[in-house]
mmCIF file of C-alpha atoms in Angstrom:
data_model
loop_
_atom_site.group_PDB
_atom_site.id
_atom_site.type_symbol
_atom_site.label_atom_id
_atom_site.label_comp_id
_atom_site.label_asym_id
_atom_site.label_seq_id
_atom_site.Cartn_x
_atom_site.Cartn_y
_atom_site.Cartn_z
ATOM 1 C CA UNK A 1 53.059 80.147 132.466
ATOM 2 C CA UNK A 2 51.628 76.679 132.105
ATOM 3 C CA UNK A 3 48.347 77.897 134.481
ATOM 4 C CA UNK A 4 48.418 81.372 132.569
ATOM 5 C CA UNK A 5 47.667 78.998 129.054
ATOM 6 C CA UNK A 6 45.389 76.102 131.128
ATOM 7 C CA UNK A 7 43.147 78.483 133.288
ATOM 8 C CA UNK A 8 41.256 79.260 130.078
ATOM 9 C CA UNK A 9 41.561 76.275 128.057
ATOM 10 C CA UNK A 10 39.668 75.139 131.496
ATOM 11 C CA UNK A 11 37.300 77.137 131.478
ATOM 12 C CA UNK A 12 35.755 76.842 128.058
ATOM 13 C CA UNK A 13 36.195 73.066 127.951
ATOM 14 C CA UNK A 14 34.450 72.889 131.053
ATOM 15 C CA UNK A 15 31.498 75.016 129.735
ATOM 16 C CA UNK A 16 31.474 72.716 126.403
ATOM 17 C CA UNK A 17 31.299 69.815 129.105
ATOM 18 C CA UNK A 18 28.257 71.878 130.737
ATOM 19 C CA UNK A 19 26.842 71.330 127.572
ATOM 20 C CA UNK A 20 27.578 67.758 127.527
ATOM 21 C CA UNK A 21 29.754 68.273 124.624
ATOM 22 C CA UNK A 22 33.745 65.825 125.061
ATOM 23 C CA UNK A 23 35.828 67.263 122.524
ATOM 24 C CA UNK A 24 37.927 64.304 122.675
ATOM 25 C CA UNK A 25 40.784 65.122 121.237
ATOM 26 C CA UNK A 26 42.472 67.932 123.486
ATOM 27 C CA UNK A 27 46.406 68.503 122.526
ATOM 28 C CA UNK A 28 48.814 71.038 122.491
ATOM 29 C CA UNK A 29 47.903 72.235 118.478
ATOM 30 C CA UNK A 30 44.565 72.488 119.368
ATOM 31 C CA UNK A 31 45.713 75.919 121.968
ATOM 32 C CA UNK A 32 45.303 78.504 119.564
ATOM 33 C CA UNK A 33 46.332 82.159 120.426
ATOM 34 C CA UNK A 34 44.862 85.065 119.344
ATOM 35 C CA UNK A 35 46.024 88.503 119.512
ATOM 36 C CA UNK A 36 43.718 91.639 120.767
ATOM 37 C CA UNK A 37 45.463 94.812 121.811
ATOM 38 C CA UNK A 38 49.253 93.288 122.108
ATOM 39 C CA UNK A 39 47.820 90.487 124.321
ATOM 40 C CA UNK A 40 48.066 86.799 123.652
ATOM 41 C CA UNK A 41 44.721 84.732 124.895
ATOM 42 C CA UNK A 42 44.482 81.188 124.722
ATOM 43 C CA UNK A 43 41.442 79.630 122.647
ATOM 44 C CA UNK A 44 40.625 75.941 122.407
ATOM 45 C CA UNK A 45 39.470 74.913 118.205
ATOM 46 C CA UNK A 46 38.910 71.953 116.413
ATOM 47 C CA UNK A 47 35.792 70.390 117.429
ATOM 48 C CA UNK A 48 35.898 68.023 114.763
ATOM 49 C CA UNK A 49 35.659 64.792 116.284
ATOM 50 C CA UNK A 50 33.388 65.860 119.304
ATOM 51 C CA UNK A 51 30.172 63.920 120.647
ATOM 52 C CA UNK A 52 26.786 64.832 122.495
ATOM 53 C CA UNK A 53 26.824 62.648 125.652
ATOM 54 C CA UNK A 54 24.324 60.030 124.939
ATOM 55 C CA UNK A 55 23.614 58.876 127.675
ATOM 56 C CA UNK A 56 23.453 59.436 131.787
ATOM 57 C CA UNK A 57 27.241 58.497 133.656
ATOM 58 C CA UNK A 58 26.705 54.623 134.963
ATOM 59 C CA UNK A 59 27.898 53.604 138.122
ATOM 60 C CA UNK A 60 30.641 51.882 137.576
ATOM 61 C CA UNK A 61 33.856 51.467 135.333
ATOM 62 C CA UNK A 62 32.865 48.084 133.862
ATOM 63 C CA UNK A 63 29.404 49.628 133.270
ATOM 64 C CA UNK A 64 30.765 52.705 131.289
ATOM 65 C CA UNK A 65 33.210 50.330 129.038
ATOM 66 C CA UNK A 66 29.956 48.131 128.541
ATOM 67 C CA UNK A 67 28.062 50.530 126.204
ATOM 68 C CA UNK A 68 30.474 52.358 124.278
ATOM 69 C CA UNK A 69 29.118 55.946 123.184
ATOM 70 C CA UNK A 70 30.403 55.610 119.557
ATOM 71 C CA UNK A 71 31.100 52.876 117.447
ATOM 72 C CA UNK A 72 33.854 54.923 115.391
ATOM 73 C CA UNK A 73 37.667 55.171 116.703
ATOM 74 C CA UNK A 74 38.631 58.654 115.932
ATOM 75 C CA UNK A 75 41.520 60.152 118.175
ATOM 76 C CA UNK A 76 45.028 61.401 118.299
ATOM 77 C CA UNK A 77 47.085 58.437 119.055
ATOM 78 C CA UNK A 78 49.854 60.346 121.373
ATOM 79 C CA UNK A 79 46.834 62.102 123.501
ATOM 80 C CA UNK A 80 44.396 59.519 123.834
ATOM 81 C CA UNK A 81 42.955 58.018 126.636
ATOM 82 C CA UNK A 82 42.780 54.241 127.867
ATOM 83 C CA UNK A 83 39.240 53.876 126.728
ATOM 84 C CA UNK A 84 39.540 56.149 123.247
ATOM 85 C CA UNK A 85 42.434 53.199 122.725
ATOM 86 C CA UNK A 86 39.680 50.170 123.620
ATOM 87 C CA UNK A 87 36.689 52.154 122.016
ATOM 88 C CA UNK A 88 35.056 52.167 125.343
ATOM 89 C CA UNK A 89 32.328 54.444 127.481
ATOM 90 C CA UNK A 90 33.376 57.833 126.716
ATOM 91 C CA UNK A 91 32.599 60.911 129.120
ATOM 92 C CA UNK A 92 34.446 64.070 130.605
ATOM 93 C CA UNK A 93 36.707 62.744 132.136
ATOM 94 C CA UNK A 94 38.003 61.821 128.964
ATOM 95 C CA UNK A 95 39.347 65.196 128.636
ATOM 96 C CA UNK A 96 40.466 65.363 131.614
ATOM 97 C CA UNK A 97 42.817 62.993 130.513
ATOM 98 C CA UNK A 98 44.557 64.438 126.932
ATOM 99 C CA UNK A 99 44.648 67.981 129.787
ATOM 100 C CA UNK A 100 46.630 66.518 131.601
ATOM 101 C CA UNK A 101 48.927 64.994 128.904
ATOM 102 C CA UNK A 102 48.822 68.505 127.395
ATOM 103 C CA UNK A 103 49.848 69.990 130.970
ATOM 104 C CA UNK A 104 52.696 67.467 131.294
ATOM 105 C CA UNK A 105 53.972 67.849 127.910
ATOM 106 C CA UNK A 106 53.927 71.793 128.455
ATOM 107 C CA UNK A 107 56.483 71.351 131.941
ATOM 108 C CA UNK A 108 58.064 67.857 130.755
ATOM 109 C CA UNK A 109 59.193 70.155 127.158
ATOM 110 C CA UNK A 110 58.037 66.676 125.190
ATOM 111 C CA UNK A 111 55.144 64.913 124.911
ATOM 112 C CA UNK A 112 54.661 61.712 127.517
ATOM 113 C CA UNK A 113 54.184 59.137 124.905
ATOM 114 C CA UNK A 114 56.415 60.629 122.343
ATOM 115 C CA UNK A 115 58.061 56.577 120.903
ATOM 116 C CA UNK A 116 57.995 57.364 117.326
ATOM 117 C CA UNK A 117 55.852 53.635 117.005
ATOM 118 C CA UNK A 118 52.929 55.496 119.159
ATOM 119 C CA UNK A 119 50.751 52.583 118.908
ATOM 120 C CA UNK A 120 52.903 50.229 120.423
ATOM 121 C CA UNK A 121 52.339 51.908 123.274
ATOM 122 C CA UNK A 122 48.766 51.478 124.042
ATOM 123 C CA UNK A 123 48.861 47.986 125.447
ATOM 124 C CA UNK A 124 50.709 49.553 128.374
ATOM 125 C CA UNK A 125 48.554 52.752 128.581
ATOM 126 C CA UNK A 126 45.789 50.688 128.931
ATOM 127 C CA UNK A 127 47.096 47.133 131.111
ATOM 128 C CA UNK A 128 47.814 49.886 134.214
ATOM 129 C CA UNK A 129 49.513 52.659 135.523
ATOM 130 C CA UNK A 130 52.949 51.788 136.124
ATOM 131 C CA UNK A 131 53.651 52.675 132.109
ATOM 132 C CA UNK A 132 52.381 56.622 132.991
ATOM 133 C CA UNK A 133 54.077 57.084 136.268
ATOM 134 C CA UNK A 134 57.329 55.919 134.851
ATOM 135 C CA UNK A 135 57.246 57.683 132.034
ATOM 136 C CA UNK A 136 56.269 60.708 134.292
ATOM 137 C CA UNK A 137 59.255 60.411 136.768
ATOM 138 C CA UNK A 138 61.605 60.028 133.123
ATOM 139 C CA UNK A 139 60.000 63.855 132.569
ATOM 140 C CA UNK A 140 61.583 65.096 135.926
ATOM 141 C CA UNK A 141 57.597 67.027 137.048
ATOM 142 C CA UNK A 142 58.449 67.471 140.703
ATOM 143 C CA UNK A 143 56.542 65.409 142.959
ATOM 144 C CA UNK A 144 53.034 67.650 144.007
ATOM 145 C CA UNK A 145 53.692 68.376 140.327
ATOM 146 C CA UNK A 146 53.255 64.795 139.363
ATOM 147 C CA UNK A 147 50.703 63.488 142.457
ATOM 148 C CA UNK A 148 48.249 66.115 140.472
ATOM 149 C CA UNK A 149 49.260 64.942 136.769
ATOM 150 C CA UNK A 150 49.139 60.687 138.581
ATOM 151 C CA UNK A 151 45.305 61.414 139.901
ATOM 152 C CA UNK A 152 44.100 62.296 136.435
ATOM 153 C CA UNK A 153 45.990 59.547 134.361
ATOM 154 C CA UNK A 154 44.818 56.616 135.514
ATOM 155 C CA UNK A 155 43.852 54.193 133.333
ATOM 156 C CA UNK A 156 40.326 53.728 135.943
ATOM 157 C CA UNK A 157 37.985 56.339 135.102
ATOM 158 C CA UNK A 158 36.040 56.552 138.808
ATOM 159 C CA UNK A 159 39.616 56.758 140.348
ATOM 160 C CA UNK A 160 40.569 59.558 137.974
ATOM 161 C CA UNK A 161 40.039 63.371 138.179
ATOM 162 C CA UNK A 162 36.555 64.203 137.166
ATOM 163 C CA UNK A 163 36.147 67.301 136.046
ATOM 164 C CA UNK A 164 38.810 70.355 134.181
ATOM 165 C CA UNK A 165 38.042 71.740 137.075
ATOM 166 C CA UNK A 166 39.092 69.222 139.641
ATOM 167 C CA UNK A 167 42.314 69.243 137.696
ATOM 168 C CA UNK A 168 42.746 73.106 137.660
ATOM 169 C CA UNK A 169 42.298 72.908 141.549
ATOM 170 C CA UNK A 170 45.052 70.493 142.036
ATOM 171 C CA UNK A 171 47.532 72.635 139.764
ATOM 172 C CA UNK A 172 46.936 75.336 141.356
ATOM 173 C CA UNK A 173 47.739 74.184 144.637
ATOM 174 C CA UNK A 174 50.968 72.266 143.688
ATOM 175 C CA UNK A 175 52.682 75.416 140.984
ATOM 176 C CA UNK A 176 50.680 77.949 143.141
ATOM 177 C CA UNK A 177 49.300 81.550 141.473
ATOM 178 C CA UNK A 178 49.528 81.482 137.941
ATOM 179 C CA UNK A 179 51.529 85.204 135.841
ATOM 180 C CA UNK A 180 49.208 86.995 134.382
ATOM 181 C CA UNK A 181 51.139 88.185 131.396
ATOM 182 C CA UNK A 182 48.204 89.878 129.712
ATOM 183 C CA UNK A 183 49.131 92.954 132.411
ATOM 184 C CA UNK A 184 52.498 94.375 133.496
ATOM 185 C CA UNK A 185 51.185 96.222 136.237
ATOM 186 C CA UNK A 186 48.137 95.929 138.818
ATOM 187 C CA UNK A 187 45.113 97.109 137.943
ATOM 188 C CA UNK A 188 43.864 99.976 138.698
ATOM 189 C CA UNK A 189 41.217 101.004 141.768
ATOM 190 C CA UNK A 190 37.933 100.831 141.351
ATOM 191 C CA UNK A 191 35.423 104.086 142.204
ATOM 192 C CA UNK A 192 32.150 102.928 144.046
ATOM 193 C CA UNK A 193 29.031 103.400 142.337
ATOM 194 C CA UNK A 194 27.644 106.799 143.415
ATOM 195 C CA UNK A 195 24.010 105.300 143.775
ATOM 196 C CA UNK A 196 22.279 102.391 145.132
ATOM 197 C CA UNK A 197 21.227 100.604 141.964
ATOM 198 C CA UNK A 198 17.362 99.221 141.290
ATOM 199 C CA UNK A 199 15.974 96.229 142.283
ATOM 200 C CA UNK A 200 17.339 93.419 140.211
ATOM 201 C CA UNK A 201 14.510 90.850 138.395
ATOM 202 C CA UNK A 202 16.132 87.509 137.578
ATOM 203 C CA UNK A 203 14.161 84.692 134.926
ATOM 204 C CA UNK A 204 15.354 81.190 134.907
ATOM 205 C CA UNK A 205 18.604 79.662 133.359
ATOM 206 C CA UNK A 206 19.567 81.607 130.123
ATOM 207 C CA UNK A 207 17.254 84.521 130.543
ATOM 208 C CA UNK A 208 18.606 87.717 130.474
ATOM 209 C CA UNK A 209 17.397 89.634 133.584
ATOM 210 C CA UNK A 210 17.280 92.963 133.994
ATOM 211 C CA UNK A 211 17.078 95.889 136.538
ATOM 212 C CA UNK A 212 15.458 98.261 137.040
ATOM 213 C CA UNK A 213 12.876 96.482 134.831
ATOM 214 C CA UNK A 214 9.166 94.731 135.560
ATOM 215 C CA UNK A 215 9.586 90.925 134.721
ATOM 216 C CA UNK A 216 9.305 89.457 131.602
ATOM 217 C CA UNK A 217 6.454 86.722 130.387
ATOM 218 C CA UNK A 218 5.776 84.602 127.468
ATOM 219 C CA UNK A 219 8.308 81.151 126.726
ATOM 220 C CA UNK A 220 10.924 82.389 130.103
ATOM 221 C CA UNK A 221 9.468 80.310 132.890
ATOM 222 C CA UNK A 222 9.689 82.618 136.657
ATOM 223 C CA UNK A 223 12.211 81.303 138.863
ATOM 224 C CA UNK A 224 11.277 80.387 142.549
ATOM 225 C CA UNK A 225 12.311 82.920 145.270
ATOM 226 C CA UNK A 226 12.196 84.415 148.657
ATOM 227 C CA UNK A 227 13.023 87.476 149.586
ATOM 228 C CA UNK A 228 14.043 88.529 153.385
ATOM 229 C CA UNK A 229 14.005 92.585 153.726
ATOM 230 C CA UNK A 230 17.828 92.483 156.002
ATOM 231 C CA UNK A 231 17.469 96.487 156.107
ATOM 232 C CA UNK A 232 20.599 97.413 154.822
ATOM 233 C CA UNK A 233 20.358 94.730 152.050
ATOM 234 C CA UNK A 234 17.671 92.355 150.499
ATOM 235 C CA UNK A 235 18.948 88.923 150.662
ATOM 236 C CA UNK A 236 17.067 87.243 147.359
ATOM 237 C CA UNK A 237 16.869 83.115 147.291
ATOM 238 C CA UNK A 238 16.640 81.797 144.409
ATOM 239 C CA UNK A 239 15.996 78.542 143.284
ATOM 240 C CA UNK A 240 18.255 77.330 140.269
ATOM 241 C CA UNK A 241 17.972 73.911 138.162
ATOM 242 C CA UNK A 242 20.467 74.877 135.788
ATOM 243 C CA UNK A 243 22.411 78.607 135.235
ATOM 244 C CA UNK A 244 21.168 81.668 136.220
ATOM 245 C CA UNK A 245 21.941 84.951 133.596
ATOM 246 C CA UNK A 246 22.155 88.720 135.870
ATOM 247 C CA UNK A 247 22.313 91.976 134.350
ATOM 248 C CA UNK A 248 22.411 94.893 136.764
ATOM 249 C CA UNK A 249 21.448 97.882 134.542
ATOM 250 C CA UNK A 250 23.482 101.307 135.698
ATOM 251 C CA UNK A 251 23.232 104.286 134.812
ATOM 252 C CA UNK A 252 25.698 106.301 132.269
ATOM 253 C CA UNK A 253 27.093 108.052 135.771
ATOM 254 C CA UNK A 254 27.791 104.376 137.069
ATOM 255 C CA UNK A 255 29.234 102.760 133.498
ATOM 256 C CA UNK A 256 28.369 99.248 131.949
ATOM 257 C CA UNK A 257 25.901 96.881 133.217
ATOM 258 C CA UNK A 258 27.333 94.272 134.729
ATOM 259 C CA UNK A 259 26.047 91.059 132.805
ATOM 260 C CA UNK A 260 27.006 87.410 134.214
ATOM 261 C CA UNK A 261 25.604 84.061 134.396
ATOM 262 C CA UNK A 262 26.287 81.760 137.539
ATOM 263 C CA UNK A 263 26.270 77.848 137.372
ATOM 264 C CA UNK A 264 25.951 75.788 140.399
ATOM 265 C CA UNK A 265 28.211 72.242 139.521
ATOM 266 C CA UNK A 266 29.037 69.838 141.436
ATOM 267 C CA UNK A 267 32.726 70.595 143.552
ATOM 268 C CA UNK A 268 35.368 68.642 145.147
ATOM 269 C CA UNK A 269 36.186 70.458 148.854
ATOM 270 C CA UNK A 270 32.213 71.407 148.671
ATOM 271 C CA UNK A 271 28.749 69.769 147.313
ATOM 272 C CA UNK A 272 28.948 72.608 144.885
ATOM 273 C CA UNK A 273 31.122 75.207 143.359
ATOM 274 C CA UNK A 274 29.977 78.355 141.558
ATOM 275 C CA UNK A 275 30.896 78.883 137.517
ATOM 276 C CA UNK A 276 30.739 82.272 137.052
ATOM 277 C CA UNK A 277 30.959 83.730 132.975
ATOM 278 C CA UNK A 278 31.016 87.523 131.856
ATOM 279 C CA UNK A 279 28.262 87.782 129.560
ATOM 280 C CA UNK A 280 30.127 91.295 127.793
ATOM 281 C CA UNK A 281 33.184 91.715 128.857
ATOM 282 C CA UNK A 282 35.771 89.327 130.570
ATOM 283 C CA UNK A 283 36.139 88.589 134.370
ATOM 284 C CA UNK A 284 38.921 88.013 136.943
ATOM 285 C CA UNK A 285 39.538 86.638 140.201
ATOM 286 C CA UNK A 286 41.731 88.225 142.800
ATOM 287 C CA UNK A 287 45.665 87.346 141.947
ATOM 288 C CA UNK A 288 44.180 86.015 138.421
ATOM 289 C CA UNK A 289 44.227 86.569 134.584
ATOM 290 C CA UNK A 290 41.645 87.553 132.987
ATOM 291 C CA UNK A 291 39.624 85.010 131.275
ATOM 292 C CA UNK A 292 35.777 84.595 129.603
ATOM 293 C CA UNK A 293 34.640 82.647 133.135
ATOM 294 C CA UNK A 294 35.914 81.812 136.187
ATOM 295 C CA UNK A 295 35.102 78.745 138.697
ATOM 296 C CA UNK A 296 35.143 78.566 143.017
ATOM 297 C CA UNK A 297 34.346 76.763 145.701
ATOM 298 C CA UNK A 298 35.615 78.876 148.157
ATOM 299 C CA UNK A 299 35.271 82.835 149.228
ATOM 300 C CA UNK A 300 36.782 85.141 146.063
ATOM 301 C CA UNK A 301 36.129 88.503 144.794
ATOM 302 C CA UNK A 302 36.520 89.310 140.374
ATOM 303 C CA UNK A 303 36.657 91.899 138.663
ATOM 304 C CA UNK A 304 34.452 92.503 135.663
ATOM 305 C CA UNK A 305 36.818 93.859 132.505
ATOM 306 C CA UNK A 306 35.687 95.121 129.304
ATOM 307 C CA UNK A 307 36.819 94.205 126.021
ATOM 308 C CA UNK A 308 40.328 95.924 126.527
ATOM 309 C CA UNK A 309 40.821 94.671 130.011
ATOM 310 C CA UNK A 310 39.356 98.418 131.895
ATOM 311 C CA UNK A 311 37.753 97.172 135.110
ATOM 312 C CA UNK A 312 34.280 98.555 136.483
ATOM 313 C CA UNK A 313 32.961 96.606 138.336
ATOM 314 C CA UNK A 314 33.668 94.206 141.799
ATOM 315 C CA UNK A 315 31.504 91.408 142.482
ATOM 316 C CA UNK A 316 32.414 89.040 145.708
ATOM 317 C CA UNK A 317 31.027 85.715 146.310
ATOM 318 C CA UNK A 318 30.303 84.186 149.902
ATOM 319 C CA UNK A 319 30.243 80.352 150.245
ATOM 320 C CA UNK A 320 27.301 79.521 152.694
ATOM 321 C CA UNK A 321 28.195 76.763 155.946
ATOM 322 C CA UNK A 322 26.061 74.560 157.839
ATOM 323 C CA UNK A 323 25.330 76.603 161.992
ATOM 324 C CA UNK A 324 22.927 75.984 164.035
ATOM 325 C CA UNK A 325 20.232 74.348 162.187
ATOM 326 C CA UNK A 326 20.513 76.254 159.289
ATOM 327 C CA UNK A 327 23.580 77.880 157.622
ATOM 328 C CA UNK A 328 25.561 80.626 157.487
ATOM 329 C CA UNK A 329 27.563 83.470 155.336
ATOM 330 C CA UNK A 330 30.592 85.429 156.743
ATOM 331 C CA UNK A 331 30.402 88.535 155.176
ATOM 332 C CA UNK A 332 33.184 91.356 155.484
ATOM 333 C CA UNK A 333 30.297 93.767 156.556
ATOM 334 C CA UNK A 334 28.347 91.112 158.992
ATOM 335 C CA UNK A 335 27.096 87.921 158.742
ATOM 336 C CA UNK A 336 23.935 86.394 157.610
ATOM 337 C CA UNK A 337 22.081 83.876 159.082
ATOM 338 C CA UNK A 338 19.384 81.442 157.152
ATOM 339 C CA UNK A 339 17.157 79.275 159.870
ATOM 340 C CA UNK A 340 16.394 75.474 157.982
ATOM 341 C CA UNK A 341 14.623 75.650 154.799
ATOM 342 C CA UNK A 342 13.706 73.670 152.278
ATOM 343 C CA UNK A 343 16.054 75.320 150.095
ATOM 344 C CA UNK A 344 18.948 74.884 151.261
ATOM 345 C CA UNK A 345 21.619 77.842 150.407
ATOM 346 C CA UNK A 346 25.101 77.138 148.602
ATOM 347 C CA UNK A 347 26.444 80.766 147.631
ATOM 348 C CA UNK A 348 25.505 84.542 147.695
ATOM 349 C CA UNK A 349 26.376 86.707 144.858
ATOM 350 C CA UNK A 350 26.404 90.471 145.335
ATOM 351 C CA UNK A 351 28.059 93.696 142.626
ATOM 352 C CA UNK A 352 29.677 96.214 145.489
ATOM 353 C CA UNK A 353 27.387 98.973 145.751
ATOM 354 C CA UNK A 354 24.454 97.016 144.272
ATOM 355 C CA UNK A 355 22.044 96.557 148.266
ATOM 356 C CA UNK A 356 20.473 93.031 146.935
ATOM 357 C CA UNK A 357 22.788 89.555 147.089
ATOM 358 C CA UNK A 358 21.712 86.809 145.633
ATOM 359 C CA UNK A 359 21.419 83.529 146.864
ATOM 360 C CA UNK A 360 21.594 80.287 144.450
ATOM 361 C CA UNK A 361 20.333 76.905 145.584
ATOM 362 C CA UNK A 362 20.273 73.837 143.941
ATOM 363 C CA UNK A 363 16.761 72.218 143.615
ATOM 364 C CA UNK A 364 13.911 71.011 141.251
ATOM 365 C CA UNK A 365 11.206 71.619 143.084
ATOM 366 C CA UNK A 366 8.908 75.046 144.632
ATOM 367 C CA UNK A 367 10.563 76.652 147.799
ATOM 368 C CA UNK A 368 8.660 75.968 150.516
ATOM 369 C CA UNK A 369 7.455 78.205 153.429
#
């Protein structure tokens, strides 16, 4: 139940962080629920004291504390991170701390810092990790979960879980599969498309890319790209500096268009992970729940859902692994191997029934042969 709430909140928080926005006030009262069609959907609210990151992350904890991002001390005392209590440099890790406090309250039934004289706890909260560890034991949170929370609640920000997505992965590993309260039965099987879709076009971050249309020009910079004809498929290796918006246009027989935004972000188990956001509905990973976006750093599949939660398309992503001087994508219908090149492929995305496979690679330079 906790995961079913925290999963979409983490997605919202990750997207804010992608835009350099730190929430700074994550707490249970800022998680609201909207009601649609008899189902409840968590929403992250109240960006009233949010900050834009004012500087690049510094190398060490000492460097971070030397240059605070704000001279104004604003926080909720029961949910504030140590760096907020001491008015020192804040960052995405500050939101991770408050998110962990929120999860602890969900699991333990009360806030971790529930003292009547809350300000008297400040000194012990910034002095080290012993105080938090004692409080977690008092909540009787079992060991695997307690370890995940401890890692997200360290005073030293260089040792703290770095991102909300990494924290969510830790929760999933410790808890298991979330219960999806939004649906009582398994979704119906998806019909396979009745035609091969036309070629799609792609442009750099935030540009709508369409299939069966000419590439747009003007203010949008075209992407760097390599095409490899595999016969049954066309492999398109795209140089991505930020995000890539993709639209797979479908005719009336096949239903609505598939619109998604793909973003490469730093990972934990891998160098990168993939953030997929539906631009015209919801997305749901296999075994997961419907949300506006999802993160992954292992191979997987997801359904695209309409606003009323009806599945209408299916996509698959596959991460590249090093192999004999290049990289290989292990796919159910056959592996794809890419020889060594300047561009390092990270993940392949394909929409079922479409003959093109989009490979994303992080670069800030042109593709070389």
